[in-house]
Coordinates of C-alpha atoms in Angstrom, one line a residue:
Chain A
M1 CA 0.0 0.0 0.0
S2 CA 1.1 3.6 -0.4
T3 CA 0.5 4.1 3.3
K4 CA 3.2 2.8 5.5
P5 CA 2.0 0.9 8.5
I6 CA 2.6 3.0 11.6
K7 CA 2.9 0.3 14.2
T8 CA 3.7 -3.3 13.5
S9 CA 3.2 -4.8 17.0
F10 CA 0.2 -7.0 17.8
P11 CA -2.7 -4.8 18.8
F12 CA -3.9 -6.7 21.9
T13 CA -5.5 -5.1 24.9
E14 CA -8.1 -6.8 27.1
S15 CA -11.2 -5.5 25.2
Q16 CA -9.5 -6.3 22.0
F17 CA -8.8 -9.8 23.2
F18 CA -12.5 -10.2 23.9
F19 CA -13.3 -8.8 20.4
W20 CA -11.0 -11.2 18.5
T21 CA -12.2 -14.3 20.6
L22 CA -15.7 -13.4 19.7
I23 CA -14.8 -13.2 16.0
I24 CA -13.1 -16.6 16.1
F25 CA -16.2 -18.1 17.6
I26 CA -18.4 -16.6 14.9
I27 CA -16.1 -17.9 12.2
I28 CA -16.2 -21.5 13.7
F29 CA -20.0 -21.3 14.0
R30 CA -20.4 -20.0 10.4
F31 CA -18.0 -22.7 9.1
Y32 CA -20.0 -25.6 10.5
Q33 CA -23.4 -23.9 9.7
T34 CA -22.6 -23.4 6.0
Q35 CA -21.0 -26.8 5.3
P36 CA -23.3 -28.3 2.7
T37 CA -24.4 -31.9 3.5
Y38 CA -25.0 -34.3 0.7
H39 CA -25.8 -38.0 0.8
L40 CA -23.6 -40.2 -1.3
T41 CA -25.0 -41.7 -4.5
N42 CA -28.0 -39.4 -4.6
I43 CA -28.7 -38.1 -8.2
I44 CA -29.1 -34.4 -7.9
R45 CA -29.6 -31.5 -10.2
I46 CA -27.8 -28.3 -9.2
S47 CA -28.0 -24.9 -10.8
G48 CA -26.3 -21.6 -10.1
Y49 CA -23.8 -19.0 -11.2
V50 CA -20.2 -20.1 -11.5
R51 CA -18.4 -18.1 -8.8
S52 CA -14.9 -19.2 -9.3
E53 CA -12.9 -19.7 -12.5
P54 CA -13.2 -23.2 -14.0
I55 CA -9.9 -25.1 -14.4
R56 CA -9.4 -26.4 -17.9
Y57 CA -7.5 -29.6 -18.7
D58 CA -6.7 -31.3 -22.0
T59 CA -10.1 -32.8 -22.6
A60 CA -12.1 -31.7 -19.5
Q61 CA -12.8 -28.7 -17.3
S62 CA -13.6 -28.7 -13.6
V63 CA -16.4 -26.5 -12.4
K64 CA -17.3 -25.8 -8.7
L65 CA -20.9 -25.3 -8.0
A66 CA -22.7 -25.5 -4.6
G67 CA -19.7 -26.9 -2.9
L68 CA -19.4 -29.8 -5.4
K69 CA -16.7 -30.3 -8.1
A70 CA -17.8 -31.5 -11.5
Y71 CA -15.6 -32.6 -14.4
L72 CA -17.3 -31.6 -17.6
P73 CA -16.2 -32.0 -21.2
R74 CA -13.7 -29.3 -22.4
Y75 CA -16.3 -27.6 -24.7
P76 CA -18.5 -25.7 -24.5
E77 CA -16.2 -23.6 -22.2
I78 CA -17.9 -22.5 -19.0
D79 CA -16.7 -19.1 -17.8
Y80 CA -16.7 -17.3 -14.5
G81 CA -20.1 -15.7 -14.1
D82 CA -22.0 -18.1 -16.4
F83 CA -25.3 -19.7 -15.2
I84 CA -25.3 -23.5 -15.5
V85 CA -27.5 -26.5 -14.6
I86 CA -25.7 -29.8 -14.1
E87 CA -27.0 -33.2 -13.1
G88 CA -25.0 -36.0 -11.5
A89 CA -24.4 -38.4 -8.6
V90 CA -22.8 -37.2 -5.4
G91 CA -19.5 -38.9 -4.9
E92 CA -16.8 -38.8 -2.2
K93 CA -14.7 -35.8 -1.5
G94 CA -17.4 -33.4 -2.8
K95 CA -17.2 -34.7 -6.4
L96 CA -20.2 -34.8 -8.7
L97 CA -19.9 -38.1 -10.6
K98 CA -21.0 -38.5 -14.2
P99 CA -22.0 -34.9 -14.5
V100 CA -24.2 -33.8 -17.5
L101 CA -24.5 -30.2 -18.5
I102 CA -28.2 -29.6 -18.8
N103 CA -28.2 -25.9 -19.4
H104 CA -25.6 -23.2 -20.0
Q105 CA -26.2 -19.5 -20.3
T106 CA -23.3 -17.3 -20.8
S107 CA -23.4 -14.3 -18.5
T108 CA -24.9 -11.1 -19.8
N109 CA -23.6 -9.1 -16.9
F110 CA -21.6 -6.1 -18.0
L111 CA -18.5 -6.9 -15.9
Y112 CA -18.2 -10.5 -17.0
Q113 CA -18.7 -9.5 -20.6
T114 CA -16.0 -6.9 -20.3
R115 CA -13.7 -9.4 -18.8
K116 CA -14.3 -11.8 -21.6
Q117 CA -13.8 -9.1 -24.2
I118 CA -10.5 -8.2 -22.7
I119 CA -9.3 -11.8 -22.6
N120 CA -10.4 -12.3 -26.2
E121 CA -8.6 -9.2 -27.4
Y122 CA -5.3 -10.4 -25.9
R123 CA -5.8 -13.9 -27.3
Q124 CA -6.3 -12.5 -30.8
I125 CA -3.3 -10.3 -30.8
L126 CA -0.6 -12.2 -28.9
P127 CA 0.4 -15.9 -29.4
E128 CA 0.5 -18.4 -26.6
P129 CA 1.9 -18.5 -23.9
H130 CA 2.3 -14.7 -24.1
S131 CA -1.4 -13.9 -24.2
S132 CA -2.2 -16.2 -21.2
L133 CA 0.6 -14.8 -19.3
V134 CA -0.6 -11.2 -19.8
V135 CA -4.2 -12.1 -19.0
G136 CA -3.0 -14.1 -16.0
V137 CA -0.9 -11.2 -14.7
V138 CA -3.5 -8.5 -15.4
L139 CA -6.7 -10.3 -14.5
G140 CA -5.6 -13.4 -12.7
A141 CA -7.4 -15.5 -15.4
K142 CA -5.3 -18.7 -15.4
S143 CA -7.8 -21.0 -17.1
S144 CA -6.4 -20.8 -20.6
I145 CA -2.7 -21.2 -19.8
P146 CA -1.2 -24.0 -21.9
E147 CA -0.5 -27.1 -19.8
D148 CA 3.2 -27.2 -20.6
F149 CA 3.7 -23.6 -19.6
W150 CA 1.7 -24.1 -16.4
Q151 CA 3.9 -27.0 -15.4
A152 CA 7.0 -24.9 -16.1
L153 CA 5.6 -22.1 -13.9
K154 CA 4.9 -24.5 -11.1
K155 CA 8.3 -26.1 -11.3
T156 CA 10.1 -22.7 -11.1
G157 CA 8.0 -21.4 -8.3
T158 CA 6.6 -18.6 -10.4
A159 CA 3.0 -19.7 -10.8
H160 CA 1.9 -17.0 -8.2
V161 CA 2.3 -14.3 -10.8
V162 CA -0.5 -15.6 -13.0
V163 CA -3.0 -16.2 -10.2
A164 CA -4.9 -13.4 -8.8
S165 CA -2.7 -11.9 -6.1
G166 CA -2.8 -9.1 -3.7
M167 CA 0.0 -7.5 -5.5
N168 CA -2.3 -6.8 -8.4
V169 CA -4.7 -4.8 -6.2
T170 CA -1.8 -2.9 -4.7
L171 CA -0.6 -2.0 -8.2
V172 CA -4.0 -0.9 -9.3
A173 CA -4.5 1.1 -6.2
G174 CA -1.1 2.8 -6.5
F175 CA -1.5 3.5 -10.1
L176 CA -5.0 5.0 -9.6
M177 CA -3.9 7.2 -6.7
N178 CA -0.8 8.5 -8.5
F179 CA -2.9 9.3 -11.5
L180 CA -6.0 10.7 -9.8
V181 CA -4.2 13.1 -7.4
T182 CA -2.9 15.0 -10.4
I183 CA -6.5 15.9 -11.5
I184 CA -8.6 15.9 -8.3
N185 CA -8.1 16.5 -4.6
R186 CA -6.8 13.8 -2.4
K187 CA -10.1 12.9 -0.6
K188 CA -11.9 12.5 -3.9
A189 CA -9.0 10.6 -5.3
I190 CA -9.3 8.1 -2.4
I191 CA -13.0 7.5 -3.0
F192 CA -12.3 6.8 -6.7
A193 CA -9.4 4.6 -6.0
L194 CA -11.5 2.6 -3.6
L195 CA -14.1 2.2 -6.3
G196 CA -11.4 1.2 -8.7
I197 CA -10.1 -1.4 -6.4
W198 CA -13.4 -3.1 -6.0
L199 CA -14.3 -2.9 -9.7
Y200 CA -11.0 -4.5 -10.4
T201 CA -11.6 -7.2 -7.8
M202 CA -14.9 -8.0 -9.4
L203 CA -13.5 -8.0 -12.9
S204 CA -10.8 -10.5 -11.8
G205 CA -13.2 -12.9 -10.2
F206 CA -13.4 -12.4 -6.5
D207 CA -10.6 -14.8 -5.6
A208 CA -9.6 -14.9 -2.0
P209 CA -6.2 -13.2 -2.4
L210 CA -7.8 -10.3 -4.3
V211 CA -10.6 -9.8 -1.7
R212 CA -8.0 -9.9 1.0
A213 CA -5.9 -7.2 -0.7
A214 CA -9.0 -5.2 -1.5
I215 CA -10.2 -5.1 2.1
M216 CA -6.8 -4.3 3.4
G217 CA -6.4 -1.6 0.8
S218 CA -9.8 -0.2 1.7
I219 CA -8.9 0.0 5.4
A220 CA -5.6 1.7 4.6
F221 CA -7.2 4.2 2.3
S222 CA -10.1 4.9 4.6
A223 CA -7.8 5.5 7.5
Q224 CA -5.8 7.8 5.3
G225 CA -8.9 9.7 4.2
L226 CA -10.3 10.0 7.7
G227 CA -6.9 10.8 9.2
K228 CA -6.9 7.8 11.5
L229 CA -4.0 5.7 12.6
Y230 CA -3.5 2.6 10.4
S231 CA -2.1 -0.7 11.7
A232 CA -1.3 -3.2 8.9
W233 CA -1.6 -6.1 11.3
R234 CA -5.0 -5.1 12.5
A235 CA -6.1 -4.6 8.9
L236 CA -4.7 -8.1 8.0
F237 CA -6.6 -9.8 10.8
L238 CA -9.8 -7.8 10.3
S239 CA -9.9 -8.7 6.6
A240 CA -9.4 -12.4 7.4
A241 CA -12.2 -12.3 9.9
L242 CA -14.6 -10.4 7.6
M243 CA -13.9 -12.9 4.7
L244 CA -14.4 -15.9 6.9
I245 CA -17.6 -14.7 8.3
F246 CA -19.0 -14.1 4.9
T247 CA -17.5 -17.1 3.1
P248 CA -16.5 -19.7 5.7
S249 CA -15.4 -22.2 3.0
W250 CA -12.4 -20.0 2.4
L251 CA -10.9 -21.4 5.6
T252 CA -9.7 -24.4 3.6
D253 CA -8.9 -22.5 0.4
L254 CA -5.2 -22.7 -0.4
G255 CA -5.2 -19.3 -2.0
F256 CA -6.7 -17.7 1.1
I257 CA -4.1 -19.4 3.4
L258 CA -1.1 -18.6 1.2
S259 CA -2.2 -15.0 0.7
F260 CA -2.3 -14.3 4.4
L261 CA 0.9 -16.1 5.2
A262 CA 2.7 -14.3 2.4
T263 CA 1.4 -10.9 3.5
A264 CA 2.3 -11.6 7.1
S265 CA 5.8 -12.7 6.0
L266 CA 6.3 -9.7 3.8
M267 CA 5.3 -7.4 6.7
L268 CA 7.7 -9.1 9.0
F269 CA 10.8 -9.7 6.9
E270 CA 10.8 -7.8 3.6
S271 CA 12.5 -4.6 4.7
K272 CA 15.0 -6.5 6.9
I273 CA 16.0 -8.8 4.0
N274 CA 16.1 -5.8 1.6
R275 CA 18.7 -4.2 4.0
L276 CA 20.6 -7.5 4.3
I277 CA 21.1 -7.8 0.5
S278 CA 21.7 -4.2 -0.2
F279 CA 24.8 -5.1 -2.3
I280 CA 22.6 -6.5 -5.1
P281 CA 21.5 -3.9 -7.6
N282 CA 17.9 -3.0 -8.4
P283 CA 15.5 -4.0 -10.0
F284 CA 16.6 -7.5 -9.0
R285 CA 17.1 -6.7 -5.3
E286 CA 13.5 -5.8 -4.6
G287 CA 12.3 -8.9 -6.4
L288 CA 14.7 -11.1 -4.5
A289 CA 13.8 -9.5 -1.1
T290 CA 10.0 -9.8 -1.8
S291 CA 10.2 -13.5 -2.9
L292 CA 12.6 -14.5 -0.1
A293 CA 10.4 -12.9 2.5
A294 CA 7.2 -14.4 1.2
Q295 CA 8.9 -17.8 1.0
I296 CA 9.5 -17.9 4.7
G297 CA 5.7 -18.2 5.4
V298 CA 4.6 -19.9 2.2
A299 CA 7.3 -22.5 1.6
P300 CA 6.3 -24.9 4.5
I301 CA 2.6 -24.9 3.3
L302 CA 3.6 -25.5 -0.3
Y303 CA 5.9 -28.3 0.7
L304 CA 3.2 -29.9 2.8
T305 CA 0.6 -29.6 0.0
F306 CA 2.6 -30.3 -3.1
G307 CA 5.6 -32.0 -1.7
Q308 CA 7.9 -30.0 -3.9
L309 CA 10.0 -27.0 -3.3
S310 CA 12.2 -25.2 -5.8
I311 CA 15.4 -24.1 -4.3
L312 CA 16.1 -21.8 -7.2
S313 CA 12.7 -20.2 -6.9
P314 CA 13.9 -17.0 -5.2
L315 CA 16.6 -16.5 -7.8
I316 CA 14.2 -17.1 -10.7
N317 CA 11.7 -14.7 -9.1
A318 CA 14.4 -12.1 -8.7
L319 CA 15.0 -12.3 -12.4
I320 CA 11.4 -11.9 -13.4
L321 CA 9.4 -10.1 -10.7
W322 CA 10.5 -6.6 -12.0
T323 CA 8.5 -7.3 -15.2
I324 CA 5.2 -7.8 -13.3
P325 CA 4.3 -4.2 -12.4
L326 CA 5.2 -3.2 -16.0
I327 CA 3.1 -6.0 -17.5
T328 CA 0.2 -5.2 -15.2
I329 CA 0.1 -1.5 -15.9
I330 CA 0.9 -1.5 -19.6
G331 CA -1.4 -4.5 -20.1
G332 CA -4.1 -2.9 -18.0
V333 CA -4.0 0.3 -20.0
G334 CA -4.0 -1.7 -23.2
A335 CA -7.1 -3.6 -21.9
I336 CA -8.9 -0.3 -21.2
A337 CA -7.9 1.0 -24.6
S338 CA -9.2 -2.1 -26.3
L339 CA -12.6 -1.4 -24.9
I340 CA -12.7 1.9 -26.7
H341 CA -11.3 0.5 -30.0
P342 CA -9.2 -2.7 -30.5
V343 CA -6.7 -0.7 -32.7
L344 CA -5.9 1.6 -29.8
S345 CA -4.7 -1.3 -27.7
L346 CA -2.1 -2.5 -30.2
P347 CA 0.8 -0.2 -29.2
F348 CA 0.4 -1.2 -25.5
I349 CA 0.0 -4.9 -26.2
Y350 CA 3.0 -5.0 -28.4
A351 CA 5.0 -3.1 -25.8
V352 CA 4.3 -5.9 -23.4
Y353 CA 5.7 -8.5 -25.8
P354 CA 9.4 -8.0 -25.0
L355 CA 8.6 -8.2 -21.3
T356 CA 6.7 -11.5 -21.6
S357 CA 9.4 -12.8 -23.9
W358 CA 11.9 -12.3 -21.2
F359 CA 9.6 -13.8 -18.6
I360 CA 9.0 -16.9 -20.7
F361 CA 12.6 -17.2 -21.6
V362 CA 13.7 -17.3 -18.0
V363 CA 10.9 -19.7 -16.9
E364 CA 11.6 -22.1 -19.8
F365 CA 15.4 -21.9 -19.2
F366 CA 15.1 -23.0 -15.6
S367 CA 12.3 -25.6 -16.0
Chain B
M1 CA 10.1 15.7 -10.3
R2 CA 7.6 15.8 -13.0
S3 CA 10.2 16.0 -15.8
L4 CA 12.0 13.0 -14.2
F5 CA 8.8 11.0 -14.4
V6 CA 8.2 11.9 -18.1
W7 CA 11.9 11.2 -18.8
K8 CA 11.5 7.7 -17.2
I9 CA 8.4 6.8 -19.1
T10 CA 9.9 8.0 -22.4
L11 CA 13.1 6.0 -21.8
S12 CA 11.2 2.8 -20.9
T13 CA 8.9 3.1 -23.9
L14 CA 11.9 3.6 -26.2
T15 CA 13.6 0.6 -24.6
L16 CA 10.6 -1.6 -25.0
Y17 CA 10.1 -0.7 -28.6
T18 CA 13.8 -1.2 -29.4
C19 CA 13.5 -4.7 -27.9
L20 CA 10.4 -5.3 -29.9
I21 CA 12.1 -4.4 -33.1
W22 CA 15.0 -6.7 -32.3
L23 CA 12.5 -9.5 -31.6
V24 CA 10.7 -8.9 -34.9
A25 CA 14.1 -9.0 -36.7
V26 CA 15.3 -12.2 -35.0
K27 CA 11.9 -14.0 -35.5
S28 CA 11.4 -13.0 -39.1
S29 CA 14.8 -14.3 -40.1
A30 CA 14.3 -17.5 -38.1
L31 CA 10.8 -18.2 -39.3
S32 CA 11.1 -17.5 -43.0
G33 CA 11.1 -20.0 -45.8
T34 CA 8.8 -22.9 -46.7
R35 CA 8.2 -25.7 -44.2
L36 CA 6.0 -28.6 -43.5
I37 CA 5.5 -29.1 -39.8
A38 CA 3.8 -32.1 -38.1
C39 CA 2.8 -30.6 -34.7
D40 CA 3.2 -32.9 -31.7
V41 CA -0.3 -32.7 -30.4
G42 CA -0.5 -36.2 -28.9
Q43 CA -2.9 -38.8 -30.4
G44 CA -4.4 -36.8 -33.3
D45 CA -3.4 -34.9 -36.4
A46 CA -2.2 -31.3 -36.8
F47 CA 0.0 -30.2 -39.7
L48 CA 1.2 -26.7 -40.5
I49 CA 2.5 -25.7 -43.9
I50 CA 4.2 -22.3 -44.0
D51 CA 5.2 -20.6 -47.2
G52 CA 6.5 -17.1 -46.6
S53 CA 3.7 -15.2 -44.9
A54 CA 1.0 -17.8 -45.9
Q55 CA 0.0 -20.6 -43.5
I56 CA -2.1 -23.7 -44.0
L57 CA -3.3 -25.7 -41.1
I58 CA -4.5 -29.3 -41.6
D59 CA -6.6 -30.5 -38.7
G60 CA -6.3 -29.3 -35.1
G61 CA -5.5 -32.3 -32.9
P62 CA -7.4 -33.5 -29.8
N63 CA -6.5 -30.5 -27.5
N64 CA -5.3 -26.9 -27.7
K65 CA -1.6 -27.9 -28.1
V66 CA -1.9 -26.8 -31.7
T67 CA -2.0 -23.1 -30.6
D68 CA 1.4 -23.6 -29.0
C69 CA 2.6 -25.1 -32.2
L70 CA 1.3 -22.1 -34.2
S71 CA 3.0 -19.8 -31.7
R72 CA 6.3 -21.6 -32.2
Y73 CA 6.4 -21.4 -36.0
V74 CA 4.2 -18.4 -37.0
P75 CA 5.7 -15.0 -36.3
F76 CA 3.8 -13.3 -33.5
W77 CA 2.5 -10.4 -35.6
D78 CA 0.9 -12.7 -38.2
R79 CA -2.6 -13.5 -36.8
K80 CA -4.1 -14.7 -40.0
L81 CA -4.2 -18.3 -41.4
E82 CA -4.8 -18.4 -45.1
L83 CA -6.4 -21.9 -45.0
V84 CA -7.7 -24.3 -42.4
I85 CA -8.6 -27.8 -43.4
L86 CA -10.6 -30.2 -41.4
T87 CA -10.2 -33.7 -43.0
H88 CA -13.1 -35.1 -41.0
P89 CA -15.1 -34.1 -38.0
E90 CA -13.7 -36.4 -35.3
A91 CA -12.5 -35.1 -31.9
D92 CA -8.8 -36.0 -32.4
H93 CA -8.9 -33.9 -35.6
F94 CA -11.2 -30.9 -34.9
T95 CA -11.0 -30.1 -31.1
G96 CA -7.9 -28.0 -31.4
L97 CA -9.4 -25.9 -34.2
I98 CA -11.9 -24.4 -31.6
D99 CA -9.0 -22.4 -30.0
V100 CA -7.5 -21.7 -33.4
F101 CA -10.7 -20.0 -34.5
K102 CA -10.9 -18.1 -31.3
R103 CA -7.4 -16.8 -31.6
Y104 CA -6.7 -16.4 -35.4
R105 CA -8.4 -14.9 -38.3
V106 CA -9.1 -17.7 -40.8
E107 CA -9.5 -16.7 -44.5
T108 CA -10.8 -20.0 -45.9
F109 CA -12.1 -23.1 -44.2
L110 CA -12.2 -26.4 -46.1
G111 CA -14.2 -29.3 -44.5
N112 CA -15.5 -32.6 -45.8
G113 CA -19.1 -31.4 -45.4
L114 CA -20.2 -33.8 -42.7
K115 CA -21.3 -32.8 -39.2
N116 CA -20.8 -34.3 -35.8
S117 CA -23.6 -34.0 -33.3
T118 CA -21.4 -33.5 -30.2
Q119 CA -21.5 -30.3 -28.2
S120 CA -17.9 -29.5 -28.9
Y121 CA -18.3 -29.8 -32.7
Q122 CA -21.3 -27.4 -32.5
V123 CA -19.0 -24.9 -30.7
L124 CA -16.6 -25.1 -33.7
E125 CA -19.4 -24.7 -36.2
D126 CA -20.6 -21.6 -34.4
L127 CA -17.1 -20.2 -34.4
V128 CA -16.6 -20.8 -38.1
R129 CA -19.9 -19.1 -38.9
R130 CA -19.1 -16.1 -36.8
E131 CA -15.6 -15.8 -38.2
G132 CA -17.1 -15.4 -41.7
S133 CA -14.4 -17.5 -43.4
Q134 CA -15.0 -18.6 -46.9
T135 CA -16.2 -22.1 -46.4
L136 CA -15.5 -24.8 -49.0
F137 CA -16.6 -28.5 -49.4
P138 CA -15.4 -31.2 -51.7
N139 CA -18.4 -31.0 -54.0
T140 CA -17.9 -27.2 -54.5
V141 CA -14.1 -27.3 -55.1
N142 CA -11.4 -29.7 -56.3
H143 CA -8.3 -27.4 -56.7
L144 CA -7.0 -24.7 -54.4
R145 CA -4.1 -22.4 -54.7
I146 CA -2.6 -20.5 -51.7
G147 CA 0.4 -18.5 -52.8
L148 CA 2.7 -20.9 -54.5
I149 CA 1.1 -24.0 -52.9
Y150 CA -1.4 -26.1 -54.9
L151 CA -3.9 -28.4 -53.4
D152 CA -5.5 -31.2 -55.5
L153 CA -8.5 -32.8 -53.8
L154 CA -8.8 -36.5 -54.5
W155 CA -11.3 -37.8 -52.0
P156 CA -14.2 -38.0 -51.2
T157 CA -15.4 -37.9 -54.8
S158 CA -18.9 -36.5 -55.4
D159 CA -19.9 -40.0 -56.6
H160 CA -18.9 -41.4 -53.2
L161 CA -20.6 -38.6 -51.3
S162 CA -23.9 -39.1 -53.2
T163 CA -23.9 -42.9 -52.9
H164 CA -22.8 -43.1 -49.3
T165 CA -24.8 -41.3 -46.7
D166 CA -24.5 -43.6 -43.8
I167 CA -22.1 -42.2 -41.2
S168 CA -22.9 -44.8 -38.5
N169 CA -19.5 -46.4 -39.1
G170 CA -17.8 -43.1 -38.4
Y171 CA -16.2 -40.4 -40.5
N172 CA -12.9 -42.0 -41.4
N173 CA -13.8 -43.0 -44.9
F174 CA -15.1 -39.6 -45.7
S175 CA -11.7 -38.0 -44.8
L176 CA -10.4 -35.4 -47.2
V177 CA -7.5 -36.8 -49.2
F178 CA -5.4 -34.4 -51.2
T179 CA -1.9 -33.7 -52.6
L180 CA 0.0 -30.6 -51.7
K181 CA 2.4 -29.3 -54.3
R182 CA 5.0 -26.6 -54.1
G183 CA 7.6 -26.4 -56.8
D184 CA 9.0 -29.9 -57.1
F185 CA 7.8 -31.0 -53.7
K186 CA 4.7 -33.1 -53.4
A187 CA 3.0 -34.6 -50.3
L188 CA -0.2 -36.7 -49.9
F189 CA -2.5 -36.1 -46.9
T190 CA -4.8 -38.9 -46.0
G191 CA -6.7 -38.1 -42.9
D192 CA -8.0 -41.4 -41.3
I193 CA -9.0 -43.3 -44.4
E194 CA -9.3 -47.1 -44.1
P195 CA -8.0 -49.8 -46.4
E196 CA -11.2 -50.3 -48.5
I197 CA -11.0 -46.7 -49.6
S198 CA -7.3 -46.5 -50.5
S199 CA -7.9 -48.6 -53.6
Q200 CA -10.7 -46.3 -54.7
I201 CA -8.8 -43.0 -54.6
P202 CA -8.3 -41.7 -58.1
R203 CA -5.3 -40.0 -59.5
L204 CA -2.7 -41.2 -57.0
S205 CA 0.8 -40.5 -58.0
D206 CA 4.4 -40.5 -56.8
V207 CA 5.0 -38.2 -53.8
D208 CA 7.9 -37.1 -51.6
V209 CA 6.1 -37.3 -48.3
L210 CA 3.1 -39.5 -47.3
K211 CA 1.0 -38.7 -44.2
I212 CA 0.3 -42.2 -43.0
P213 CA -3.5 -42.6 -42.6
H214 CA -5.1 -43.1 -39.2
H215 CA -2.1 -42.5 -36.9
G216 CA -0.3 -45.7 -38.1
S217 CA -3.2 -48.0 -37.5
K218 CA -3.2 -51.3 -39.5
N219 CA -6.7 -50.2 -40.3
G220 CA -5.1 -47.5 -42.4
L221 CA -2.0 -47.9 -44.7
T222 CA -2.1 -50.6 -47.4
E223 CA 0.6 -51.9 -49.7
E224 CA -1.4 -50.6 -52.5
L225 CA -1.4 -47.0 -51.3
L226 CA 2.3 -47.3 -50.6
N227 CA 3.1 -48.7 -54.0
A228 CA 0.9 -46.0 -55.7
T229 CA 2.7 -43.2 -53.9
T230 CA 6.3 -44.5 -53.4
P231 CA 7.2 -41.8 -50.8
E232 CA 10.7 -41.1 -49.5
K233 CA 9.4 -40.0 -46.1
A234 CA 6.5 -41.0 -44.1
I235 CA 5.0 -39.0 -41.2
I236 CA 3.0 -40.7 -38.5
S237 CA 1.1 -38.3 -36.2
V238 CA 0.5 -40.3 -33.0
G239 CA 0.6 -40.0 -29.3
K240 CA 0.0 -42.2 -26.2
N241 CA -3.0 -44.3 -27.0
Q242 CA -4.9 -47.5 -26.1
W243 CA -5.0 -49.1 -29.5
G244 CA -1.3 -49.7 -30.0
H245 CA -0.8 -47.1 -32.8
P246 CA 1.4 -47.2 -34.7
H247 CA 1.0 -50.9 -35.4
L248 CA 4.1 -53.0 -36.1
E249 CA 2.6 -54.2 -39.4
V250 CA 2.6 -50.6 -40.7
L251 CA 6.1 -49.8 -39.5
K252 CA 7.4 -53.0 -41.1
M253 CA 5.7 -52.2 -44.4
L254 CA 7.4 -48.9 -44.4
E255 CA 10.8 -50.3 -43.4
D256 CA 10.6 -52.9 -46.2
A257 CA 9.9 -50.2 -48.7
N258 CA 12.9 -48.2 -47.4
V259 CA 10.8 -45.3 -46.4
E260 CA 12.2 -42.8 -43.8
I261 CA 9.8 -42.9 -40.9
H262 CA 9.1 -39.8 -38.8
R263 CA 6.9 -40.1 -35.7
T264 CA 5.6 -37.2 -33.6
D265 CA 5.5 -39.4 -30.4
L266 CA 9.3 -40.0 -30.7
E267 CA 10.5 -36.8 -32.3
G268 CA 8.1 -34.1 -31.1
D269 CA 7.4 -31.6 -33.8
I270 CA 8.6 -32.8 -37.2
I271 CA 9.9 -30.1 -39.4
L272 CA 10.6 -30.6 -43.1
D273 CA 12.3 -27.7 -45.0
L274 CA 10.9 -27.6 -48.5
D275 CA 13.2 -25.0 -49.9

């Protein structure tokens, strides 16, 4: 955030202790209250809007609906925001067996349409994996990434850049503020920046890391606007609590857990590491410091879940992280330009190409 | 402060465009010329023929790996395919074309005129219609020219199409079969045709490269077809599969005839320079 945290100690007094204990109890209650219960082997028909991005495989796509996961044929492609009706038998581990797509209506919502239009624009101008990389970095849309490239990203520990991350929100907020304060006064700029953050979060698909960053960002900006003290730690815990009260299922969401651990690690270690490695020149130093700091919290979880750990990962991240803000901003401006007229986006999208070329070169070299 | 910011933006813009120009220069020298590429798309077919700035894509494979293949061999600023051919509407030949139509402009589409009732094929049909490509079928055309490349359609004949309407045995025997000529070079593309058809194909002649029908299945290549075409090189587009493709009988037939065998499952993308 553009606001620096003022104090970084844990904000615990007696009344605060009571407040946080209460919050934890509410979360636990909500978690058990909202767990859907299904009986095995029942044939059911479920309908609803797709609220998370489907994952696409070679010949199938997996869609989450009403707490169940269904593997459907690869085409027709179901997108975030679409309304679908599927039928199938409830299996173990929340899987819907032998699912059949009964009905599929693509979303007519303005935001989802815009998102789709932007993704299409990139796909039509840039080849793979460049287009998926830009779309992943700008919008966190990872569903169309070619399988080989996705594996390479995972192997090199760089997959985090193409999933929706808090960093995107921070970049959008920073860019909006810097731009807006040149035309309107600071208070108004803050209001528009807040709007921008949430619009972006919606456009990118309401993934846990984005919502986390959006709430933290909102708290930071509001504090700034109201002239109040801002504690990054309190903002972090408060956003976690709010998210879990509204969507308890995020408690087991890997993205949610990693996002909080990474943020906490960054707050604790980033500046210290940055000072330790001050002999390394920028832009590589910042990337290395960021990724080393985040690794401290994230690595154990990744190792427990995936059983793999890339030792070279901080180094690779140091080589590529500097391109991410540039890709996000140039790509984002290109996306907005493409909404006015596709031709306007060309100079921006082509300007991104050398950056993605470098990124892809590094990732493929190390994988 | 402000001038520093402007200076920074100008400098980075210039740097990016300089890099871009270098990339264009490097790519255009590396990707020029005439080439036939068998894309490694797993168990399926996808062939790319590049002649200068013109591209012809024959089938799209069973997944979207074909778009990676296009990215590797088509320069990034060229987003138009001059001709896309679908030999027959089976999943291991058409699925990849869905993403191709989403990402590239396609000038002409040549199919065999049959439809598949699956949901995914309907997605492709919709895309072709929306793209507005010129759409050709074997009973409307028998020769095609794209730049210096000539296509001669041999199968299915209009006789065959009018007397055979039953598609319950699949689409294989309705596969488009055609020769592709460029200068002295000649190749025969055979889709998935089965043995009983090979003997009926008219105007077969000597070729340099033969696309082995049906991923090297023994229910594909025949001695007759091999003798009629006497190729120097054979391409088998095949991946991991449950049927044991390519069958040993086919490999032996080719070895006995001293044909150089190229397989996508062993070599990855196969690139033949035609210059």
